[in-house]
Structure formats: structure tokens, C-alpha cells
Amino acid sequence: MHNIIVISGPSGCGKSTLIHQLLAEFPELNFSVSHTTRPPRPGEVQGKDYYFVSASRFARMLQEDRFAEWAEVHGHRYGTSLKEVRAKSSKGRTLVLDIDSQGARNIKRQFPEAMAVFVVPPSLDALKKRLLLRQGKLDREARQRLAAALKELSSYAIYDYVIVNDKLAAALADLRCLYISYCRQTARNSDKVKKLVRRRK
Ligand code: 5GP
């Protein structure tokens, strides 16, 4: 059984901060490092934030069926490799994927036991403000991200849970609760109980 948590949300909803904090709290969690054709932003590290690859390398990987899922987002390709899923989502390890709704849909199709969480902003005004803060101005990229964010929001129905990220501490508490509930699912703990049942006989 794979242990997979998908966390999505429109650009500017604060999901990256939430993911970082969750990972810092639970060492058994592993971040899924995606491949992307997007160029690195200042401070991003190859192999830690993403595997930054050329368009031709990404196309070759696609041809070789090496992705569990992939999508085109904001004009660049992003994908989760099968290697990443296999290496980091079994034997007591849990994989956390920061992917968009197209990817979330594909992962849920292949791994129905995955938990998919959708992080949303408290209001559209708050989202606009956060995007503006990030970009500095409402330029073409910020406008594109805003349009994509609105489209992303309409995909909410594929997720198992929704977290409204108004105050970071409250949103993190929600995410922590969801993770703990996920760990306590019967399917993930049946071995422990089976042992007790066997001893009783
Ligand atoms: P950014 O360029 O801001 O890092 O990411 C843009 C969007 O791409 C985000 O919504 C992020 O969740 C999504 N993304 C990142 N990696 C993947 C991936 O491997 N697959 C899919 N489907 N989306 C991804």
C-alpha cells in the first residue's frame, strides 16, 4: 500500500508554507521532488525544490513512461516520476506531493488510497493581494496566475478535504489533524491489530 498525500491549491494560497511546516514536524514525511522544464527561481536548489530539466529531457522521460503523472502549468511542464513515488511512499514512509489539480486527479485515479487536500484562500480579494505581493505588481504573469487560480478553484470536487488558509497556524492545525487521521486509518494499521487478534487465540 502506498502512503501518498496530495496537497494542491491555487497559486498564492500559501500551500508551500503549509507543506514545509508539516514536513518539518513529521520526519517520516518525504517531499516529492518533481521534474520541471521551468527555469529555477532565485534560491531554488536542483534536486531539492525540483529536478530542473530541459524540454527534450522531459519529452524523453515521457516517451519512456517514467512519470506517474504530469501536466502543463503556466506554460511549463511538471511531472512526478514513478521512481519518486516508488522510493518514497512505502515501508513507513509517506510521500507529500505539491501538484496541481490535473496531477491530483491522475494520482487519485492510480492510487485511490491517496489523501487529497485542497488549500483555498479565505477570499478572492485575499488571493489577489497575495499574488500581488509575490509579483510586486499585477503584471502579465500575475494576471495569468490569477486566471489559472480561478480555474484551479473550480476543481475542488476531486479532493477529499478542503482547508481554508486564513490564519497560517489554524490551517496548519487542520493539516496536522488530517495527516494524523490518515495515519490512523484501519487499512494502515491492520497488521498491528491482527497481531493482537492472533495472540488471543
Ligand atoms: P511553481 O512553478 O510555482 O513551483 O508551480 C506551479 C504549479 O505547478 C503549482 O500549482 C504546483 O503545485 C504545480 N506542480 C509542481 N510540480 C508538479 C508536478 O509534478 N505535477 C503537477 N501536475 N503539478 C505540479
Coordinates of C-alpha atoms and ligand atoms in Angstrom, one line a residue:
M1 CA 0.0 0.0 0.0
H2 CA 1.3 3.4 -0.9
N3 CA 1.2 6.3 1.5
I4 CA 0.5 9.4 -0.5
I5 CA -0.7 12.8 0.4
V6 CA -1.5 15.3 -2.4
I7 CA -1.7 18.9 -1.5
S8 CA -3.0 21.4 -4.1
G9 CA -4.3 24.9 -4.2
P10 CA -4.2 27.9 -6.4
S11 CA -1.0 29.9 -6.7
G12 CA -0.9 32.3 -3.7
C13 CA -3.0 30.2 -1.3
G14 CA 0.0 29.5 0.9
K15 CA 0.3 25.8 0.4
S16 CA 4.1 25.7 0.1
T17 CA 4.5 27.2 3.5
L18 CA 2.0 24.7 4.9
I19 CA 3.8 21.8 3.3
H20 CA 7.2 23.0 4.6
Q21 CA 5.9 23.3 8.1
L22 CA 4.2 19.8 8.0
L23 CA 7.5 18.3 6.7
A24 CA 9.4 20.0 9.5
E25 CA 7.1 18.5 12.1
F26 CA 6.9 14.9 10.8
P27 CA 10.3 13.4 9.8
E28 CA 8.7 10.3 8.2
L29 CA 7.2 12.6 5.5
N30 CA 9.1 12.9 2.3
F31 CA 8.6 15.7 -0.2
S32 CA 8.1 14.6 -3.8
V33 CA 10.6 16.4 -5.9
S34 CA 9.0 16.9 -9.3
H35 CA 10.7 17.3 -12.7
T36 CA 10.1 20.6 -14.4
T37 CA 11.1 22.5 -17.6
R38 CA 10.6 25.8 -15.7
P39 CA 13.8 27.6 -15.0
P40 CA 14.9 27.8 -11.4
R41 CA 13.9 30.9 -9.3
P42 CA 16.5 32.6 -7.2
G43 CA 17.2 30.4 -4.2
E44 CA 15.7 27.2 -5.6
V45 CA 18.0 24.2 -5.4
Q46 CA 18.4 21.4 -8.0
G47 CA 17.2 18.1 -6.6
K48 CA 15.6 19.7 -3.5
D49 CA 12.9 22.0 -4.9
Y50 CA 12.7 20.5 -8.3
Y51 CA 14.7 18.5 -10.8
F52 CA 15.1 21.2 -13.4
V53 CA 15.4 19.6 -16.8
S54 CA 15.4 20.6 -20.4
A55 CA 12.3 20.3 -22.6
S56 CA 13.9 17.5 -24.6
R57 CA 14.9 15.5 -21.4
F58 CA 11.3 15.9 -20.1
A59 CA 9.9 14.7 -23.5
R60 CA 12.3 11.7 -23.4
M61 CA 11.1 10.7 -19.9
L62 CA 7.5 11.0 -21.1
Q63 CA 8.3 8.7 -24.1
E64 CA 9.9 6.2 -21.7
D65 CA 6.8 6.2 -19.5
R66 CA 8.7 7.4 -16.5
F67 CA 6.0 9.7 -14.9
A68 CA 3.3 8.7 -12.5
E69 CA 1.6 11.9 -13.6
W70 CA 2.5 15.1 -15.4
A71 CA 0.8 18.3 -16.5
E72 CA 1.5 21.6 -18.3
V73 CA 1.1 24.5 -15.8
H74 CA 1.7 28.2 -16.6
G75 CA 3.4 27.2 -19.9
H76 CA 5.9 24.8 -18.4
R77 CA 5.8 21.0 -17.9
Y78 CA 5.8 19.4 -14.5
G79 CA 5.8 15.8 -13.6
T80 CA 6.1 13.3 -10.7
S81 CA 8.4 10.4 -11.6
L82 CA 7.4 6.8 -10.9
K83 CA 10.8 6.5 -9.2
E84 CA 9.9 9.2 -6.8
V85 CA 6.6 7.5 -5.9
R86 CA 8.1 4.0 -5.5
A87 CA 11.1 5.1 -3.5
K88 CA 9.3 7.4 -1.0
S89 CA 5.8 6.2 -0.4
S90 CA 6.1 2.7 1.1
K91 CA 7.5 0.9 4.2
G92 CA 6.6 3.5 6.8
R93 CA 7.4 6.5 4.6
T94 CA 4.8 8.9 3.3
L95 CA 5.1 11.0 0.2
V96 CA 3.8 14.5 0.0
L97 CA 3.0 15.9 -3.4
D98 CA 2.7 19.6 -4.2
I99 CA 0.9 19.3 -7.6
D100 CA -1.9 20.9 -9.5
S101 CA -5.5 19.6 -9.9
Q102 CA -4.7 17.8 -13.1
G103 CA -2.0 15.9 -11.3
A104 CA -4.2 15.3 -8.3
R105 CA -6.9 13.8 -10.5
N106 CA -4.4 11.4 -12.0
I107 CA -2.8 10.4 -8.7
K108 CA -6.3 9.7 -7.2
R109 CA -7.1 7.5 -10.2
Q110 CA -4.0 5.4 -9.9
F111 CA -3.7 5.5 -6.1
P112 CA -7.3 5.7 -4.7
E113 CA -5.8 5.3 -1.2
A114 CA -4.1 8.7 -1.5
M115 CA -5.4 11.6 0.5
A116 CA -6.0 14.7 -1.5
V117 CA -6.2 18.1 0.3
F118 CA -7.2 21.3 -1.3
V119 CA -5.9 24.6 0.2
V120 CA -8.0 27.6 -0.6
P121 CA -7.7 31.3 0.2
P122 CA -10.3 32.9 2.5
S123 CA -11.5 35.2 -0.3
L124 CA -10.7 36.2 -3.9
D125 CA -9.5 39.6 -2.6
A126 CA -7.0 37.9 -0.3
L127 CA -5.8 35.8 -3.2
K128 CA -5.3 38.8 -5.4
K129 CA -3.4 40.6 -2.6
R130 CA -1.1 37.6 -2.1
L131 CA -0.4 37.3 -5.8
L132 CA 0.3 41.0 -6.0
L133 CA 2.7 40.8 -3.0
R134 CA 4.6 37.9 -4.6
Q135 CA 5.0 39.6 -8.0
G136 CA 5.3 43.2 -6.8
K137 CA 2.8 44.3 -9.4
L138 CA -0.2 43.0 -11.3
D139 CA 1.9 42.2 -14.5
R140 CA 1.1 39.7 -17.2
E141 CA 2.5 36.8 -15.2
A142 CA 0.4 37.8 -12.1
R143 CA -2.7 38.1 -14.3
Q144 CA -2.1 34.7 -15.8
R145 CA -1.6 33.2 -12.4
L146 CA -4.8 34.8 -11.2
A147 CA -6.8 33.4 -14.1
A148 CA -5.2 30.0 -13.5
A149 CA -6.0 30.2 -9.8
L150 CA -9.7 30.8 -10.6
K151 CA -9.8 27.8 -12.9
E152 CA -7.9 25.7 -10.3
L153 CA -10.6 26.6 -7.7
S154 CA -13.3 25.1 -9.8
S155 CA -11.6 21.6 -9.5
Y156 CA -12.4 21.4 -5.7
A157 CA -14.7 18.4 -6.0
I158 CA -11.9 15.9 -6.7
Y159 CA -10.3 16.5 -3.3
D160 CA -11.1 14.6 0.0
Y161 CA -10.6 17.7 2.2
V162 CA -10.6 21.5 2.0
I163 CA -8.5 23.8 4.2
V164 CA -9.3 27.5 4.2
N165 CA -5.9 29.2 4.8
D166 CA -6.8 32.4 6.5
K167 CA -4.5 32.2 9.5
L168 CA -1.4 30.0 9.0
A169 CA -1.5 28.5 12.5
A170 CA -5.1 27.3 12.2
A171 CA -4.6 26.0 8.7
L172 CA -1.5 24.1 9.9
A173 CA -3.5 22.6 12.8
D174 CA -6.1 21.4 10.3
L175 CA -3.5 19.8 8.1
R176 CA -1.8 18.1 11.1
C177 CA -5.2 16.7 12.1
L178 CA -5.8 15.4 8.6
Y179 CA -2.4 13.7 8.5
I180 CA -2.9 12.1 11.8
S181 CA -6.3 10.8 10.8
Y182 CA -4.8 9.4 7.6
C183 CA -2.1 7.6 9.7
R184 CA -4.8 6.1 11.9
Q185 CA -6.9 4.6 9.0
T186 CA -7.7 0.9 9.6
A187 CA -6.1 -0.2 6.4
R188 CA -2.8 1.4 7.5
N189 CA -2.9 -0.3 11.0
S190 CA -4.5 -3.7 10.4
D191 CA -1.1 -5.5 10.9
K192 CA -0.9 -4.2 14.5
V193 CA -4.4 -5.3 15.3
K194 CA -4.1 -8.7 13.5
K195 CA -1.1 -9.5 15.8
L196 CA -3.2 -8.9 18.9
V197 CA -6.1 -11.0 17.5
R198 CA -3.8 -13.9 16.7
R199 CA -2.3 -13.8 20.2
R200 CA -5.7 -14.1 21.8
K201 CA -6.4 -17.5 20.1
Ligands
5GP1 P1 5.6 26.7 -9.4 O1 6.1 26.9 -10.7 O2 5.0 27.9 -8.7 O3 6.7 26.0 -8.5 O4 4.4 25.6 -9.5 C1 3.4 25.9 -10.3 C2 2.3 24.8 -10.1 O5 2.7 23.5 -10.6 C3 1.9 24.6 -8.7 O6 0.5 24.6 -8.6 C4 2.4 23.2 -8.3 O7 1.6 22.6 -7.4 C5 2.4 22.5 -9.7 N1 3.3 21.4 -9.8 C6 4.5 21.3 -9.3 N2 5.0 20.1 -9.6 C7 4.1 19.4 -10.2 C8 4.0 18.1 -10.7 O8 4.9 17.3 -10.7 N3 2.9 17.7 -11.4 C9 1.8 18.6 -11.5 N4 0.7 18.1 -12.1 N5 1.8 19.8 -11.0 C10 3.0 20.3 -10.4

